[in-house]
Amino acid sequence: MRLVLLLLLAAGQVYGQDLTITRDNAPATILHHDDWNAFRRIDVQAKDKDGLTHTFSGVAVSDLLQKAGVAMGAQLRGANMAQYLVVKAKDNYEVVFALPELDSVFTDRTVMLADLMDGKPLPENRGPYRIIVPGEKKPARWIYEVRSLAVHVAKDE
Ligand SMILES: Nc1nc2c(c(=O)[nH]1)N[C@H]1C(S)=C(S)[C@@H](COP(=O)(O)O)O[C@H]1N2
Ligand SMILES: [Mo]
């Protein structure tokens, strides 16, 4: 009984953080880790800063965006091509992706939001969620402790 409680507490600490997905002029989508069961899980092998290959497991960012109502796939054309994604972390670090970088119609490189590394939850100071960009030579966009994904539309100055 006590062990079960401890395990629940530990899981809560790892995955208690919500993920917020927003797009201009639309209500926010807030995902708890339990909601992840509804998504297709994918595995990606990628090299970290030190050249070590790890297996990351998580959800394709494009699937998360689609769930929040962002136009992807066949709909990613015309005016929708001016959209971009800002990913923000606990330490306010931010990185940007153009939507085609995330879309399997445009690229075979699947950018994912990972919750597991080599089968285990990410370390506390790197989790619960981290962006993994396979094939990128420098992991500066492997943003960790991710809190939100926000899609905006680029506007002319
Ligand atoms: N939240 C957050 N994520 C971040 C950074 C950061 O400062 N804050 N630095 C990036 C940079 S520049 C690098 S090189 C890698 C380093 O990841 P590591 O310390 O896990 O090897 O994390 C990336 N993700
Ligand atoms: Mo870096």
mmCIF file of C-alpha atoms and ligand atoms in Angstrom:
data_model
loop_
_atom_site.group_PDB
_atom_site.id
_atom_site.type_symbol
_atom_site.label_atom_id
_atom_site.label_comp_id
_atom_site.label_asym_id
_atom_site.label_seq_id
_atom_site.Cartn_x
_atom_site.Cartn_y
_atom_site.Cartn_z
ATOM 1 C CA MET A 1 0.000 0.000 0.000
ATOM 2 C CA ARG A 2 2.699 2.442 1.032
ATOM 3 C CA LEU A 3 4.749 1.389 -1.995
ATOM 4 C CA VAL A 4 1.803 2.083 -4.320
ATOM 5 C CA LEU A 5 1.412 5.552 -2.813
ATOM 6 C CA LEU A 6 5.102 6.263 -3.240
ATOM 7 C CA LEU A 7 5.000 5.132 -6.863
ATOM 8 C CA LEU A 8 1.976 7.335 -7.550
ATOM 9 C CA LEU A 9 3.732 10.297 -5.953
ATOM 10 C CA ALA A 10 6.876 9.672 -7.996
ATOM 11 C CA ALA A 11 4.861 9.403 -11.229
ATOM 12 C CA GLY A 12 3.032 12.620 -10.335
ATOM 13 C CA GLN A 13 6.317 14.424 -9.908
ATOM 14 C CA VAL A 14 7.608 13.237 -13.252
ATOM 15 C CA TYR A 15 4.459 13.753 -15.306
ATOM 16 C CA GLY A 16 2.444 16.266 -13.257
ATOM 17 C CA GLN A 17 3.360 19.101 -15.582
ATOM 18 C CA ASP A 18 0.693 20.076 -18.121
ATOM 19 C CA LEU A 19 1.520 20.934 -21.715
ATOM 20 C CA THR A 20 -0.278 23.925 -23.230
ATOM 21 C CA ILE A 21 -0.849 24.231 -26.974
ATOM 22 C CA THR A 22 -2.135 27.520 -28.359
ATOM 23 C CA ARG A 23 -2.708 29.050 -31.749
ATOM 24 C CA ASP A 24 -3.609 32.641 -32.551
ATOM 25 C CA ASN A 25 -7.241 33.468 -31.706
ATOM 26 C CA ALA A 26 -8.188 29.951 -30.560
ATOM 27 C CA PRO A 27 -8.818 28.534 -27.082
ATOM 28 C CA ALA A 28 -5.804 26.752 -25.562
ATOM 29 C CA THR A 29 -5.535 22.966 -25.583
ATOM 30 C CA ILE A 30 -4.143 21.685 -22.302
ATOM 31 C CA LEU A 31 -2.749 18.153 -22.271
ATOM 32 C CA HIS A 32 -1.957 16.128 -19.201
ATOM 33 C CA HIS A 33 0.355 13.164 -19.556
ATOM 34 C CA ASP A 34 -2.671 10.789 -19.323
ATOM 35 C CA ASP A 35 -3.913 12.312 -22.585
ATOM 36 C CA TRP A 36 -0.814 10.973 -24.349
ATOM 37 C CA ASN A 37 -2.354 7.490 -24.525
ATOM 38 C CA ALA A 38 -4.645 8.830 -27.247
ATOM 39 C CA PHE A 39 -1.663 9.608 -29.506
ATOM 40 C CA ARG A 40 0.432 7.396 -31.754
ATOM 41 C CA ARG A 41 3.710 6.745 -29.933
ATOM 42 C CA ILE A 42 6.893 6.871 -31.981
ATOM 43 C CA ASP A 43 10.544 5.978 -31.357
ATOM 44 C CA VAL A 44 13.412 7.951 -32.813
ATOM 45 C CA GLN A 45 17.150 7.338 -32.563
ATOM 46 C CA ALA A 46 19.232 10.496 -32.308
ATOM 47 C CA LYS A 47 22.719 11.572 -31.270
ATOM 48 C CA ASP A 48 23.070 13.897 -28.291
ATOM 49 C CA LYS A 49 25.617 16.696 -27.786
ATOM 50 C CA ASP A 50 28.304 14.158 -26.854
ATOM 51 C CA GLY A 51 27.691 12.018 -29.944
ATOM 52 C CA LEU A 52 25.950 9.262 -27.984
ATOM 53 C CA THR A 53 22.981 7.632 -29.707
ATOM 54 C CA HIS A 54 19.803 7.370 -27.624
ATOM 55 C CA THR A 55 16.356 6.024 -28.368
ATOM 56 C CA PHE A 56 13.737 8.643 -27.624
ATOM 57 C CA SER A 57 10.071 7.788 -27.372
ATOM 58 C CA GLY A 58 7.194 10.219 -27.508
ATOM 59 C CA VAL A 59 4.666 11.862 -29.794
ATOM 60 C CA ALA A 60 5.186 13.579 -33.159
ATOM 61 C CA VAL A 61 4.853 17.342 -32.728
ATOM 62 C CA SER A 62 2.662 17.397 -35.855
ATOM 63 C CA ASP A 63 0.167 15.048 -34.148
ATOM 64 C CA LEU A 64 0.023 17.332 -31.097
ATOM 65 C CA LEU A 65 -0.544 20.387 -33.298
ATOM 66 C CA GLN A 66 -3.212 18.633 -35.341
ATOM 67 C CA LYS A 67 -5.039 17.744 -32.124
ATOM 68 C CA ALA A 68 -5.018 21.462 -31.244
ATOM 69 C CA GLY A 69 -6.589 22.291 -34.603
ATOM 70 C CA VAL A 70 -3.511 23.440 -36.499
ATOM 71 C CA ALA A 71 -3.724 22.847 -40.263
ATOM 72 C CA MET A 72 -1.107 20.245 -41.235
ATOM 73 C CA GLY A 73 -0.603 17.787 -44.109
ATOM 74 C CA ALA A 74 -2.647 18.527 -47.221
ATOM 75 C CA GLN A 75 -3.970 21.718 -45.586
ATOM 76 C CA LEU A 76 -0.461 23.110 -45.084
ATOM 77 C CA ARG A 77 -0.359 25.389 -48.139
ATOM 78 C CA GLY A 78 -1.257 28.932 -49.173
ATOM 79 C CA ALA A 79 -1.747 31.337 -46.284
ATOM 80 C CA ASN A 80 -1.077 28.527 -43.787
ATOM 81 C CA MET A 81 2.556 28.501 -44.960
ATOM 82 C CA ALA A 82 3.141 31.701 -42.949
ATOM 83 C CA GLN A 83 2.625 29.887 -39.641
ATOM 84 C CA TYR A 84 5.405 29.085 -37.205
ATOM 85 C CA LEU A 85 5.718 27.267 -33.905
ATOM 86 C CA VAL A 86 7.304 28.722 -30.766
ATOM 87 C CA VAL A 87 8.253 26.141 -28.123
ATOM 88 C CA LYS A 88 8.809 27.545 -24.651
ATOM 89 C CA ALA A 89 10.477 25.962 -21.620
ATOM 90 C CA LYS A 90 10.438 26.387 -17.861
ATOM 91 C CA ASP A 91 13.605 28.562 -18.020
ATOM 92 C CA ASN A 92 11.949 30.764 -20.716
ATOM 93 C CA TYR A 93 14.301 29.410 -23.392
ATOM 94 C CA GLU A 94 12.400 29.418 -26.686
ATOM 95 C CA VAL A 95 12.948 27.829 -30.088
ATOM 96 C CA VAL A 96 11.121 28.270 -33.387
ATOM 97 C CA PHE A 97 10.088 25.858 -36.151
ATOM 98 C CA ALA A 98 8.388 26.602 -39.447
ATOM 99 C CA LEU A 99 5.442 24.198 -39.754
ATOM 100 C CA PRO A 100 6.784 22.366 -42.859
ATOM 101 C CA GLU A 101 9.796 21.311 -40.758
ATOM 102 C CA LEU A 102 7.323 19.302 -38.665
ATOM 103 C CA ASP A 103 5.119 17.859 -41.393
ATOM 104 C CA SER A 104 5.567 14.387 -42.925
ATOM 105 C CA VAL A 105 4.280 15.686 -46.275
ATOM 106 C CA PHE A 106 7.415 17.861 -46.394
ATOM 107 C CA THR A 107 10.054 15.851 -44.530
ATOM 108 C CA ASP A 108 10.895 12.340 -43.304
ATOM 109 C CA ARG A 109 12.660 13.811 -40.292
ATOM 110 C CA THR A 110 10.115 13.458 -37.479
ATOM 111 C CA VAL A 111 10.442 16.138 -34.829
ATOM 112 C CA MET A 112 9.046 14.680 -31.624
ATOM 113 C CA LEU A 113 8.150 15.664 -28.110
ATOM 114 C CA ALA A 114 9.805 12.911 -26.090
ATOM 115 C CA ASP A 115 8.905 11.734 -22.605
ATOM 116 C CA LEU A 116 11.208 8.695 -22.522
ATOM 117 C CA MET A 117 14.922 8.290 -23.208
ATOM 118 C CA ASP A 118 16.200 4.723 -23.536
ATOM 119 C CA GLY A 119 12.928 3.483 -22.051
ATOM 120 C CA LYS A 120 13.043 5.669 -18.935
ATOM 121 C CA PRO A 121 11.429 9.023 -18.082
ATOM 122 C CA LEU A 122 13.735 11.916 -18.915
ATOM 123 C CA PRO A 123 15.912 13.119 -16.017
ATOM 124 C CA GLU A 124 14.073 15.641 -13.859
ATOM 125 C CA ASN A 125 16.110 18.614 -15.113
ATOM 126 C CA ARG A 126 15.462 17.614 -18.733
ATOM 127 C CA GLY A 127 11.815 16.535 -18.543
ATOM 128 C CA PRO A 128 9.070 15.696 -18.450
ATOM 129 C CA TYR A 129 9.056 16.661 -22.134
ATOM 130 C CA ARG A 130 11.872 17.431 -24.545
ATOM 131 C CA ILE A 131 11.890 18.242 -28.256
ATOM 132 C CA ILE A 132 14.125 15.923 -30.308
ATOM 133 C CA VAL A 133 15.196 16.984 -33.807
ATOM 134 C CA PRO A 134 16.878 14.020 -35.535
ATOM 135 C CA GLY A 135 19.692 14.853 -37.942
ATOM 136 C CA GLU A 136 20.324 18.357 -36.618
ATOM 137 C CA LYS A 137 24.100 18.929 -36.267
ATOM 138 C CA LYS A 138 23.744 21.046 -33.114
ATOM 139 C CA PRO A 139 21.079 20.181 -30.487
ATOM 140 C CA ALA A 140 20.185 23.791 -29.645
ATOM 141 C CA ARG A 141 16.546 23.119 -30.593
ATOM 142 C CA TRP A 142 16.377 20.045 -28.370
ATOM 143 C CA ILE A 143 14.540 22.237 -25.895
ATOM 144 C CA TYR A 144 13.987 20.533 -22.526
ATOM 145 C CA GLU A 145 11.492 21.125 -19.696
ATOM 146 C CA VAL A 146 8.957 22.115 -22.373
ATOM 147 C CA ARG A 147 5.843 23.865 -21.071
ATOM 148 C CA SER A 148 4.086 25.204 -24.158
ATOM 149 C CA LEU A 149 3.735 25.059 -27.935
ATOM 150 C CA ALA A 150 2.325 28.201 -29.568
ATOM 151 C CA VAL A 151 1.503 28.582 -33.247
ATOM 152 C CA HIS A 152 1.519 32.111 -34.665
ATOM 153 C CA VAL A 153 1.129 33.633 -38.100
ATOM 154 C CA ALA A 154 4.003 35.716 -39.470
ATOM 155 C CA LYS A 155 2.861 39.208 -40.390
ATOM 156 C CA ASP A 156 4.388 41.725 -42.735
ATOM 157 C CA GLU A 157 6.250 44.541 -40.980
HETATM 158 N N1 LIG B 1 15.057 24.646 -21.793
HETATM 159 C C1 LIG B 1 16.246 24.655 -22.394
HETATM 160 N N2 LIG B 1 16.517 23.733 -23.339
HETATM 161 C C2 LIG B 1 17.733 23.720 -23.968
HETATM 162 C C3 LIG B 1 18.699 24.694 -23.668
HETATM 163 C C4 LIG B 1 18.383 25.659 -22.663
HETATM 164 O O1 LIG B 1 19.181 26.552 -22.303
HETATM 165 N N3 LIG B 1 17.154 25.601 -22.041
HETATM 166 N N4 LIG B 1 19.918 24.684 -24.329
HETATM 167 C C5 LIG B 1 19.957 23.994 -25.630
HETATM 168 C C6 LIG B 1 21.306 23.801 -26.101
HETATM 169 S S1 LIG B 1 22.069 25.180 -26.749
HETATM 170 C C7 LIG B 1 21.926 22.580 -26.102
HETATM 171 S S2 LIG B 1 23.473 22.371 -26.790
HETATM 172 C C8 LIG B 1 21.282 21.383 -25.507
HETATM 173 C C9 LIG B 1 22.169 20.735 -24.466
HETATM 174 O O2 LIG B 1 21.511 19.629 -23.926
HETATM 175 P P1 LIG B 1 22.162 18.738 -22.791
HETATM 176 O O3 LIG B 1 22.652 19.669 -21.711
HETATM 177 O O4 LIG B 1 21.072 17.818 -22.317
HETATM 178 O O5 LIG B 1 23.271 17.977 -23.441
HETATM 179 O O6 LIG B 1 20.031 21.684 -24.897
HETATM 180 C C10 LIG B 1 19.240 22.637 -25.591
HETATM 181 N N5 LIG B 1 17.974 22.752 -24.901
HETATM 182 MO MO MO B 2 24.248 24.518 -27.187
#
